[in-house]
CSV table of C-alpha atoms in Angstrom, one decimal:
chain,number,residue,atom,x,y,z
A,57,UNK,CA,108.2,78.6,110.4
A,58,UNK,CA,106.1,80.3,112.5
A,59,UNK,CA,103.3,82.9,111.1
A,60,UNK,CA,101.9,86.4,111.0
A,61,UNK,CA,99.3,87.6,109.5
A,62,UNK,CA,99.6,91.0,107.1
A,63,UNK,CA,96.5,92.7,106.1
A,64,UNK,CA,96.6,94.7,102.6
A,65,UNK,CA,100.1,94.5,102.4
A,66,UNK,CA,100.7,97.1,100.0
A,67,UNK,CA,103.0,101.1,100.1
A,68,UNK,CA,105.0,100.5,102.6
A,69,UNK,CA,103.8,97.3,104.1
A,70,UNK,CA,105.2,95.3,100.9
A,71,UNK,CA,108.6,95.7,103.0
A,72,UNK,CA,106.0,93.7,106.3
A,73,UNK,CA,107.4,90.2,105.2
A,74,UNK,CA,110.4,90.6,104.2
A,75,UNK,CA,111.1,91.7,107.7
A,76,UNK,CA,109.0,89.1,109.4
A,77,UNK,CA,111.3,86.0,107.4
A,78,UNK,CA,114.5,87.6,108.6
A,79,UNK,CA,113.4,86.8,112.2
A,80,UNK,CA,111.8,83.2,111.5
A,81,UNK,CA,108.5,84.0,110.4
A,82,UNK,CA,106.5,83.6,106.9
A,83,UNK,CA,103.9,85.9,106.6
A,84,UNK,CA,100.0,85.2,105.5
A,85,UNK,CA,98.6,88.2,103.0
A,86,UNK,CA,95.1,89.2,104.2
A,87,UNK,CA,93.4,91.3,101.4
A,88,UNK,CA,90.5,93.5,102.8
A,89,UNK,CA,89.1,93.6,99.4
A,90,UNK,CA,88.8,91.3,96.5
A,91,UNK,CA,90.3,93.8,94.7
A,92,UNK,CA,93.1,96.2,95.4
A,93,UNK,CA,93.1,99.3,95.1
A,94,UNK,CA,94.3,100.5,91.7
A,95,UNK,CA,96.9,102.4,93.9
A,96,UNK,CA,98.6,100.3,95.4
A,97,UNK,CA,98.5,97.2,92.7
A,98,UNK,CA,102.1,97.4,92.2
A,99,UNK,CA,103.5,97.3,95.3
A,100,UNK,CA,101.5,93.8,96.1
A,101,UNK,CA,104.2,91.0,95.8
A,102,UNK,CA,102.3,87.6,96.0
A,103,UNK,CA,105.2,85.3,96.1
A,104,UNK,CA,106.2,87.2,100.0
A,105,UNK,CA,103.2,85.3,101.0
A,106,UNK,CA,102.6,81.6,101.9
A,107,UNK,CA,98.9,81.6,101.1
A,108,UNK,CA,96.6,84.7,99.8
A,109,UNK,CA,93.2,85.2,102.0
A,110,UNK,CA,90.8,87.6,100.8
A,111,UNK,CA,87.8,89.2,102.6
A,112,UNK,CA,84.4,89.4,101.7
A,113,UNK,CA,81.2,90.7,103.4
A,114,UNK,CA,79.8,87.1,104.4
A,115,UNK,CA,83.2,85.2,105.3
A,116,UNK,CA,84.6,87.1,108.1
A,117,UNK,CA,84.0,83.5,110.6
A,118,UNK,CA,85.9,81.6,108.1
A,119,UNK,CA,88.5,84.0,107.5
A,120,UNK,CA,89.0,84.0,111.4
A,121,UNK,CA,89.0,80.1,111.2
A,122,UNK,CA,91.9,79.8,108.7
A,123,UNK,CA,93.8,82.5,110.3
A,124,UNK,CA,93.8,80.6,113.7
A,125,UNK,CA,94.7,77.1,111.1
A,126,UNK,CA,98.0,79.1,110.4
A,127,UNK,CA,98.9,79.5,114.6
A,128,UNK,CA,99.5,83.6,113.5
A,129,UNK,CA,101.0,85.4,116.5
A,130,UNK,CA,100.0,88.6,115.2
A,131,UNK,CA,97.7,90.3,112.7
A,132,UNK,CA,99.0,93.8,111.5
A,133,UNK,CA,97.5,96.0,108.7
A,134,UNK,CA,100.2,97.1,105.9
A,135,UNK,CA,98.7,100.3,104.6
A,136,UNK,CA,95.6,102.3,105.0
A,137,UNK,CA,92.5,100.3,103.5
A,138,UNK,CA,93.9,97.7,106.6
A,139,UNK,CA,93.7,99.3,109.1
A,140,UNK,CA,90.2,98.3,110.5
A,141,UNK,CA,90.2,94.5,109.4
A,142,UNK,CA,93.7,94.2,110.9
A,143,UNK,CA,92.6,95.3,114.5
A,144,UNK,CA,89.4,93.4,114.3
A,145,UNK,CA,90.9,90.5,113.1
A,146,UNK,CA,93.6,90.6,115.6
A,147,UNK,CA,90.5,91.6,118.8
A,148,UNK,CA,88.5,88.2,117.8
A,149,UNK,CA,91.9,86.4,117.9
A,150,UNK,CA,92.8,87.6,120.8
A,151,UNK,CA,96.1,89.5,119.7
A,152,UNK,CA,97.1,92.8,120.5
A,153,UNK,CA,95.6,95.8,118.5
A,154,UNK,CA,94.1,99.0,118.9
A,155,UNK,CA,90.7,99.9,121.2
A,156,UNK,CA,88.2,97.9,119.0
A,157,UNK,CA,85.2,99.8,121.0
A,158,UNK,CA,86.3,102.8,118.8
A,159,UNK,CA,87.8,102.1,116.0
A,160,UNK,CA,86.3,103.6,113.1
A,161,UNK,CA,88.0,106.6,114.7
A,162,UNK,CA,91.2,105.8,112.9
A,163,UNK,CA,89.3,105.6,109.5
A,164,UNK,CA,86.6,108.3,109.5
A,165,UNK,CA,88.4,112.2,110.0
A,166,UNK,CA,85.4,113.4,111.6
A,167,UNK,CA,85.2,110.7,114.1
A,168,UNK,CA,88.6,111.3,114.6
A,169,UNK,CA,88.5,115.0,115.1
A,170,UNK,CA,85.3,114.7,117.1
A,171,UNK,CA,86.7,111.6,119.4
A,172,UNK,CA,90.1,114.0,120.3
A,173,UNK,CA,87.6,117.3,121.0
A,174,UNK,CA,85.7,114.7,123.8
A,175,UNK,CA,89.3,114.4,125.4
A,176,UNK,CA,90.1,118.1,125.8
A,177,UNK,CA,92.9,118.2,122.9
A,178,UNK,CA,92.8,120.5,120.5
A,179,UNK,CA,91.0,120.0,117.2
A,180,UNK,CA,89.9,121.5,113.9
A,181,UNK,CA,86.1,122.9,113.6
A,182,UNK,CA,84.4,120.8,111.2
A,183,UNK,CA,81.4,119.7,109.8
A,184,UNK,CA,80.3,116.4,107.5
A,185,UNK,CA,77.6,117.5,104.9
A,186,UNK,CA,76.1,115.9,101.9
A,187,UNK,CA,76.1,118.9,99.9
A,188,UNK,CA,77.2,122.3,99.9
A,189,UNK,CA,73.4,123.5,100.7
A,190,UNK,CA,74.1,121.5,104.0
A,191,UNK,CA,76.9,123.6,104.4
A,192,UNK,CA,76.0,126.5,104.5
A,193,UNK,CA,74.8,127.7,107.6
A,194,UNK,CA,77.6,126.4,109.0
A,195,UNK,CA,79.8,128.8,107.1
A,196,UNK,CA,77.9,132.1,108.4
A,197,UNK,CA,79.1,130.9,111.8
A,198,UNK,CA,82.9,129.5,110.4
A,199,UNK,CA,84.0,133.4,108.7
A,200,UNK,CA,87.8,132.0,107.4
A,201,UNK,CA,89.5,132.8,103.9
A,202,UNK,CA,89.6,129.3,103.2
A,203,UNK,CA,88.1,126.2,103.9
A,204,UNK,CA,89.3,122.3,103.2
A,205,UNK,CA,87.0,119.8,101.6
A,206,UNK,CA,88.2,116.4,101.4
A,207,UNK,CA,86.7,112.5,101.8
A,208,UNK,CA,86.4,111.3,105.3
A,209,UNK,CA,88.4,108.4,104.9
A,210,UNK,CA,90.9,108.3,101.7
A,211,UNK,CA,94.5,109.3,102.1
A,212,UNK,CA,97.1,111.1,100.3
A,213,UNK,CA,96.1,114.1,100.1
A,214,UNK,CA,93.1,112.6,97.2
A,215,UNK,CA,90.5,115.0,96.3
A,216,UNK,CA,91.6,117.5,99.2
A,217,UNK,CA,90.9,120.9,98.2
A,218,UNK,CA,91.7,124.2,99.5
A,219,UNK,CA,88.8,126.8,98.6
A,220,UNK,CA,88.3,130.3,99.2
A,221,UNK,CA,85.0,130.8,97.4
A,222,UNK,CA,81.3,129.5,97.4
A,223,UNK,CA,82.2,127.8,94.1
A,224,UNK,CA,85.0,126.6,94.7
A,225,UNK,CA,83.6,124.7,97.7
A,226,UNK,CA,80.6,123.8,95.8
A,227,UNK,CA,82.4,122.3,93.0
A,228,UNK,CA,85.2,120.5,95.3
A,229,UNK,CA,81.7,119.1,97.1
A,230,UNK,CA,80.5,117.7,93.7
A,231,UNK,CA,83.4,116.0,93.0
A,232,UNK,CA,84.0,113.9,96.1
A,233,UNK,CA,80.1,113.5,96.8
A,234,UNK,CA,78.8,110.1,95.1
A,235,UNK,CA,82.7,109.1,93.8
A,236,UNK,CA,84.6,106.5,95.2
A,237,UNK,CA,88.1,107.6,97.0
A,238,UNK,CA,91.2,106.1,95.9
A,239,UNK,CA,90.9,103.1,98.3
A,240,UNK,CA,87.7,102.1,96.7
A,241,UNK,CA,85.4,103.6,99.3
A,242,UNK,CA,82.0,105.6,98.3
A,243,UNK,CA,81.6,108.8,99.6
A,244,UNK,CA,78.6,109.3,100.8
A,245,UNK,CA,79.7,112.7,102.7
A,246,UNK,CA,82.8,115.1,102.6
A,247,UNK,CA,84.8,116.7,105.2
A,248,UNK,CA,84.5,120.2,105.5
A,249,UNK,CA,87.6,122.0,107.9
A,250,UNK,CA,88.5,125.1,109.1
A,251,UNK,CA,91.7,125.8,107.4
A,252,UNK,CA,94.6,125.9,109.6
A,253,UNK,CA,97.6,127.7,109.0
A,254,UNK,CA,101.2,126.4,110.1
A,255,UNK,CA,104.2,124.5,110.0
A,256,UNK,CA,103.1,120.7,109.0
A,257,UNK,CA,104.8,117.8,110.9
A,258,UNK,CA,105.1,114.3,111.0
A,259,UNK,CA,105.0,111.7,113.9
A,260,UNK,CA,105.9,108.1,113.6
A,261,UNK,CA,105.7,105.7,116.1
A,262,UNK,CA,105.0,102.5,116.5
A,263,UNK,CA,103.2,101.0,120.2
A,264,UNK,CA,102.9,98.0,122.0
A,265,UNK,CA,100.2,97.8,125.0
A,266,UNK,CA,100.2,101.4,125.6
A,267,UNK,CA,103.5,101.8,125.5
A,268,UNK,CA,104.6,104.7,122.6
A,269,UNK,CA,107.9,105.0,121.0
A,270,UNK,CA,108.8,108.0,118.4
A,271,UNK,CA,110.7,106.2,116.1
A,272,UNK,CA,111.2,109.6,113.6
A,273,UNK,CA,109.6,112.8,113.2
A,274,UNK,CA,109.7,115.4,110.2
A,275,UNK,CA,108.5,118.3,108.7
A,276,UNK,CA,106.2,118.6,105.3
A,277,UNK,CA,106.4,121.2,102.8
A,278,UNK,CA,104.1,121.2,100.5
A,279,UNK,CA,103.0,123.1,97.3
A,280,UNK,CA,99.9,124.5,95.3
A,281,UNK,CA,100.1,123.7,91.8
A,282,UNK,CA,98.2,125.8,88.4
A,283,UNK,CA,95.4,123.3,89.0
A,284,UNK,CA,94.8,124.4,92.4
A,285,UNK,CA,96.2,120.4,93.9
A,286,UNK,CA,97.8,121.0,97.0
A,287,UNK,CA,100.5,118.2,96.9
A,288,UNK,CA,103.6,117.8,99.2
A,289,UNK,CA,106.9,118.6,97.5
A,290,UNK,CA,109.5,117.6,100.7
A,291,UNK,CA,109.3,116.1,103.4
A,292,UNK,CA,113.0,116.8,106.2
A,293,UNK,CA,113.2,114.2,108.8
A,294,UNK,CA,114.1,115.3,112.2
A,295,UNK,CA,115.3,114.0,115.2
A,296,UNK,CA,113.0,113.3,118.2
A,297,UNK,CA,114.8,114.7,120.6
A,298,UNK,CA,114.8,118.5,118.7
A,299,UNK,CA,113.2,121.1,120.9
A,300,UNK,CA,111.2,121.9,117.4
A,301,UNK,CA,109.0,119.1,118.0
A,302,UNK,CA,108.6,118.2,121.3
A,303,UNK,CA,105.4,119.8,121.9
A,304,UNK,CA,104.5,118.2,118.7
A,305,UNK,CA,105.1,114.9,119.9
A,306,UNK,CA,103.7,115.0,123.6
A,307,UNK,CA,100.5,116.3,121.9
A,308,UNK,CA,100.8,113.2,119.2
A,309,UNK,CA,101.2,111.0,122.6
A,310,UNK,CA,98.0,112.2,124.0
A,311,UNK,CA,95.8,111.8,120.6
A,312,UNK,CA,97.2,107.7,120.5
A,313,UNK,CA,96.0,107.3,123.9
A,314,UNK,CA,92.8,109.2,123.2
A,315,UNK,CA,91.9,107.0,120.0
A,316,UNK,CA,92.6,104.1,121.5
A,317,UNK,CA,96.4,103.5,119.5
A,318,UNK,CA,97.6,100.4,121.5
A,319,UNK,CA,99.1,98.8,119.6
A,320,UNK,CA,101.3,98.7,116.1
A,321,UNK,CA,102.6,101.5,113.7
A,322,UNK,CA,100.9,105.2,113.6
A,323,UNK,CA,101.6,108.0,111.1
A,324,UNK,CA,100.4,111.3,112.7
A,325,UNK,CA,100.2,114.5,110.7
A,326,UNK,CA,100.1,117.9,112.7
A,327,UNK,CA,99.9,121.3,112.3
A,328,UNK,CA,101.3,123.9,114.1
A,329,UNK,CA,100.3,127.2,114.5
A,330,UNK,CA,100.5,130.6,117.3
A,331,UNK,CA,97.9,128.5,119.3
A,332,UNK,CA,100.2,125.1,119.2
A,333,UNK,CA,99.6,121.5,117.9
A,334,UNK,CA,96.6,120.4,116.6
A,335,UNK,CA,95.7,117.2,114.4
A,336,UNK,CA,95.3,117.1,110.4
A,337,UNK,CA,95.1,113.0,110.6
A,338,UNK,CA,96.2,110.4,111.7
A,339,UNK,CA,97.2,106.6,110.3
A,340,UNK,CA,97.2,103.7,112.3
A,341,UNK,CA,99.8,102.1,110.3
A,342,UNK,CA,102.9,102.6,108.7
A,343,UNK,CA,104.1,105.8,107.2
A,344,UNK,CA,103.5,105.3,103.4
A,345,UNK,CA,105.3,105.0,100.7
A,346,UNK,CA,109.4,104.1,101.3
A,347,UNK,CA,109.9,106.5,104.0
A,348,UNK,CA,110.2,103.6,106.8
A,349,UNK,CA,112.6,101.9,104.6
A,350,UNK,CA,114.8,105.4,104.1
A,351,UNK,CA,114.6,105.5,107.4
A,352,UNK,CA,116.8,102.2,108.2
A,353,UNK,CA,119.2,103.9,106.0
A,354,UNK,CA,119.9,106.7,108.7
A,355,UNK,CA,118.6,105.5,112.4
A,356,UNK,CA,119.1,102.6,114.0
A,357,UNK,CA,115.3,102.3,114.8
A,358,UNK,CA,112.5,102.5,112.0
A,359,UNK,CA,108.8,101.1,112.0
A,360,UNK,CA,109.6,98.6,110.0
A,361,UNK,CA,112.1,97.0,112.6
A,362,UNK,CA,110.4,98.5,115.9
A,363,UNK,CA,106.9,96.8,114.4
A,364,UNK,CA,107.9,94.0,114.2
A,365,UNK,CA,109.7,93.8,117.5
A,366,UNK,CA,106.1,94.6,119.1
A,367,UNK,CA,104.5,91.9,116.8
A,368,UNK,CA,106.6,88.8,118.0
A,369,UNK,CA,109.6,89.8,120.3
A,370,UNK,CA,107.8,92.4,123.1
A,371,UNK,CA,111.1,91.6,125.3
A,372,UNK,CA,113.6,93.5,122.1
A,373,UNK,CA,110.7,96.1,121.8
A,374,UNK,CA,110.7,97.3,125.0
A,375,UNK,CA,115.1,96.8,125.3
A,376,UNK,CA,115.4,99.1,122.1
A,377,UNK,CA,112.5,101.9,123.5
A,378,UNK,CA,114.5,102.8,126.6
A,379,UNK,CA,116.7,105.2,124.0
A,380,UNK,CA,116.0,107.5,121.9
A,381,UNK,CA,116.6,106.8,118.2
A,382,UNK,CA,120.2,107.4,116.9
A,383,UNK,CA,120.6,109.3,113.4
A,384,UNK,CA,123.4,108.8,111.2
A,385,UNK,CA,123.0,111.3,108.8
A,386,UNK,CA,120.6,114.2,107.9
A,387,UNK,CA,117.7,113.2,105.4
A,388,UNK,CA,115.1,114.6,103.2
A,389,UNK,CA,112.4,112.8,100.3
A,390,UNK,CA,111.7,114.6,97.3
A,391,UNK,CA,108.4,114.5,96.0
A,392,UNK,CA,108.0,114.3,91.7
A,393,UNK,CA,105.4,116.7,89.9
A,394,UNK,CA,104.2,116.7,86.6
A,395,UNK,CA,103.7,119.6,85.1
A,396,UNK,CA,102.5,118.2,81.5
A,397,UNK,CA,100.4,116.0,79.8
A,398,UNK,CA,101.3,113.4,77.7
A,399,UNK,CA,102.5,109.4,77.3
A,400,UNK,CA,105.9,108.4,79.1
A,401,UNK,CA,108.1,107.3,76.3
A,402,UNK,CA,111.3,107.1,78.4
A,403,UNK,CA,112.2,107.0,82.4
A,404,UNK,CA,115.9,107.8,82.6
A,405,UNK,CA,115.4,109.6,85.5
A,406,UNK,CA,115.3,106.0,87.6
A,407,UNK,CA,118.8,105.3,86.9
A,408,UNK,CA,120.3,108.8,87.0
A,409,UNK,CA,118.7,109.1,90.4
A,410,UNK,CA,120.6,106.7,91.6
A,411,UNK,CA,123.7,108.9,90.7
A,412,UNK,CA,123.3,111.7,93.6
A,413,UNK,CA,125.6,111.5,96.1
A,414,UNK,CA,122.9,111.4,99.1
A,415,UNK,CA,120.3,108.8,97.3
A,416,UNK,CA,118.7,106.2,99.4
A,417,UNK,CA,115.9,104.8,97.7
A,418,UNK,CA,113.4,105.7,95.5
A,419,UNK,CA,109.3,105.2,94.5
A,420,UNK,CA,108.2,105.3,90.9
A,421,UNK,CA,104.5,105.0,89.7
A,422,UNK,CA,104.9,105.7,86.0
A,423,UNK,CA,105.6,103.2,83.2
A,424,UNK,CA,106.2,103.9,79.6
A,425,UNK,CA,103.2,103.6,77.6
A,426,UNK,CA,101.5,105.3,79.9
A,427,UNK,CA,99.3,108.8,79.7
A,428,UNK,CA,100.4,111.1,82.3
A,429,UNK,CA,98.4,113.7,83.4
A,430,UNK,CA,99.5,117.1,85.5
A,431,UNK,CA,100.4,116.0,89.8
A,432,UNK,CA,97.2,116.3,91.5
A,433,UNK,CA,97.6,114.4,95.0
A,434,UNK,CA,100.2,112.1,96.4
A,435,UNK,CA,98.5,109.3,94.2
A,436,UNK,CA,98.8,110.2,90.7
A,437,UNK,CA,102.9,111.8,91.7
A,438,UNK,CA,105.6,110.8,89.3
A,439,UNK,CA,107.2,108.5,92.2
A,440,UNK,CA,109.7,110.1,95.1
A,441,UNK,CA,113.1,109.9,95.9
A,442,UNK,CA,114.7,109.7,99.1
A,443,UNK,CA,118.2,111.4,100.1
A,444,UNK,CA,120.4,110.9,103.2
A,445,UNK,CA,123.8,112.8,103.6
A,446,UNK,CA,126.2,113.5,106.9
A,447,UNK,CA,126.4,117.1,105.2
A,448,UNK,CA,123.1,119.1,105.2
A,449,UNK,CA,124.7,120.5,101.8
A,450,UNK,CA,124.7,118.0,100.1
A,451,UNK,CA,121.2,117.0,100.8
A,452,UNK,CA,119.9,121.2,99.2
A,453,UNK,CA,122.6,120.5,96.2
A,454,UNK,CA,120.9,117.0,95.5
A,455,UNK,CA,117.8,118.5,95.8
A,456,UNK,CA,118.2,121.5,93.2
A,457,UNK,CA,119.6,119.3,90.9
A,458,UNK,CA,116.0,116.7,91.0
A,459,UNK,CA,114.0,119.9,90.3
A,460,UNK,CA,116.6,121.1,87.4
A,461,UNK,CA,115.9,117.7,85.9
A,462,UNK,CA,112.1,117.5,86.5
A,463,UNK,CA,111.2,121.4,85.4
A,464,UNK,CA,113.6,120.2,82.3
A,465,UNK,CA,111.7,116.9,81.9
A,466,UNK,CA,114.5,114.9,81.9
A,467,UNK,CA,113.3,112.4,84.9
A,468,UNK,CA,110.2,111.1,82.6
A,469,UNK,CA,109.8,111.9,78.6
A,470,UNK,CA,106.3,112.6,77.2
A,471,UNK,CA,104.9,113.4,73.8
């Protein structure tokens, strides 16, 4: 069989090879760390992959050497902590990926806000300190209620905090500051953002040489919990073509093209307020979680497919980009919180989901045995589930009935 390469092939890129054998091609697992992140261990199935090639500081040559042993016609990163490996990986080997000149843009926020604010889009003021002294003087000049601290390149909404007060901001500071993210990185600086206040949306596309195709938008909603987490609670997918989001998505268009998006998958998450569009993040990779995989279950183009069209068949990619998408039914994914603390003595939840009348698929991370502590960021949620209905109603009723069951805590039992 012919080969591809996958790099960290973990959230939603577990779903990577299954996709690439169902068109003739077995899939090599590139792991951009010896270890993975404690995250995403259980979405890491080793026997997708023909062989297991992990990176280290001092064998990137030999890495490229065995890579180029396997003939791989395409090098793609499957989740966040990829994302940079993948596209220099794929540069040396003369594949299709992203602008390598400026790459770190897709990794580090403030790059990425900066990089935008150089093209004439709109952008959030920020600053990158080291500690809240640092950040002082930049809030005499920055007067807003609130402010966002979070690490400059982690994802999921980890460690983000919204603060309205000097201590607030000073102890959100501490606790990023000298702590490693949740992919394993060190911070060595935070993030510090003008809060913006809006409607959030989603963009998700996937590219191939410049060429960008909206495979699904959507619109988050998101909640602040007792412990001050701001963690997102539903996410409603929407169609393209909605007159909601097309400014949403022309401005989405111009950030790819202004950090250098080229090629492969790209989640993009926006805010809108009176003054328009402007740019929370973005991911050069898939939308996490099993949102691309939901999506197959309503549309008859995800970025799972589409992704893999622009990997090895650029003829089907650019024969299934000359329409939009076509939806099937409406759809919405629940996000679980955990109010409580305790050990998980029983799930029953993961078979009664499976019950409502409009379920697609659904994400656990819990396990019984295992000491649960109150929903803080997208991480440490109970899991998701994912609804898709013809009926809108039906999609609200499910819905209700998820959060009767969680508030009840009959999805996951502690004591």
């Amino acid at each position: 069989m012919k080969t591809v390469a996958i790099v960290d092939p973990y959230s939603s890129g577990q779903y990577l090879a299954g996709e690439f054998y169902s068109r003739g091609f077995s899939s090599v697992c590139v792991k951009s760390s010896v270890n993975i992140p404690a995250v995403y261990a259980a979405s890491y199935h080793k026997d997708n992959f023909i062989n297991e090639l992990p990176h280290t500081i001092s064998n990137f040559s030999e890495l490229i050497n065995k890579i180029n042993e396997y003939d791989c016609q395409a090098v793609v990163p499957g989740t966040e902590s990829g994302v940079l490996l993948a596209n220099t990986l794929a540069h040396h080997l003369g594949l299709p990926c992203c602008e390598p000149d400026i790459l770190l843009c897709l990794r580090d926020k403030y790059l990425m806000q900066e990089r935008i604010a150089r093209a004439g889009l709109r952008s959030i003021p920020q600053i990158k300190v080291s500690s809240f002294e640092e950040l002082k003087p930049w809030l005499e000049h920055h007067l807003s209620s609130t402010i966002v601290i979070k690490p400059l390149s982690s994802a999921g909404t980890d460690s983000v905090k919204f603060c309205q007060t000097g201590a607030e901001i000073e102890q959100a500071i501490s606790n990023i500051v000298g702590k490693y993210d949740a992919l394993g990185n060190h911070n060595e600086y935070v993030l510090a953002q003008q809060f913006i206040k809006g409607k959030e949306y989603v963009v998700d596309s996937v590219s191939l040489n410049k060429t960008h195709y909206i495979t699904n938008t959507s619109m988050y909603k998101k909640q602040i919990l007792p412990n001050g987490a701001i963690v997102y609670s539903e996410e409603l997918f929407i169609h393209p073509s909605e007159k909601e989001v097309k400014n949403v998505i022309e401005y989405a268009i111009n950030v790819m093209n202004a950090l250098g998006i080229h090629f492969g998958a790209a989640h993009f998450e926006i805010m809108v307020d009176e003054h328009g569009p402007v740019l929370i993040e973005v991911g050069a990779r898939l939308h996490g979680a099993k949102a691309p995989k939901n999506v197959q279950f309503f549309s008859n183009v995800s970025q799972l497919d589409l992704l893999v069209d622009a990997a090895i068949d650029p003829e089907r990619f650019h024969q299934r980009t000359q329409l939009p998408p076509v939806y099937y039914k409406h759809s919405k994914a629940v996000s679980l919180i955990n109010y409580d603390k305790g050990m998980i003595v029983d799930i029953p939840g993961m078979k009664w989901a499976e019950t409502l009348s409009s379920y697609t698929t659904a994400f656990w991370n819990i396990n019984i045995g295992q000491q649960l502590l109150p929903t803080s960021n997208l991480f440490d949620s109970p899991g998701g589930i994912f609804l898709a209905n013809q009926d809108p109603r039906a999609l609200e009723y499910d819905t209700q009935r998820i959060r009767e069951m969680e508030k009840s805590g009959k999805l996951w039992v502690l004591k």
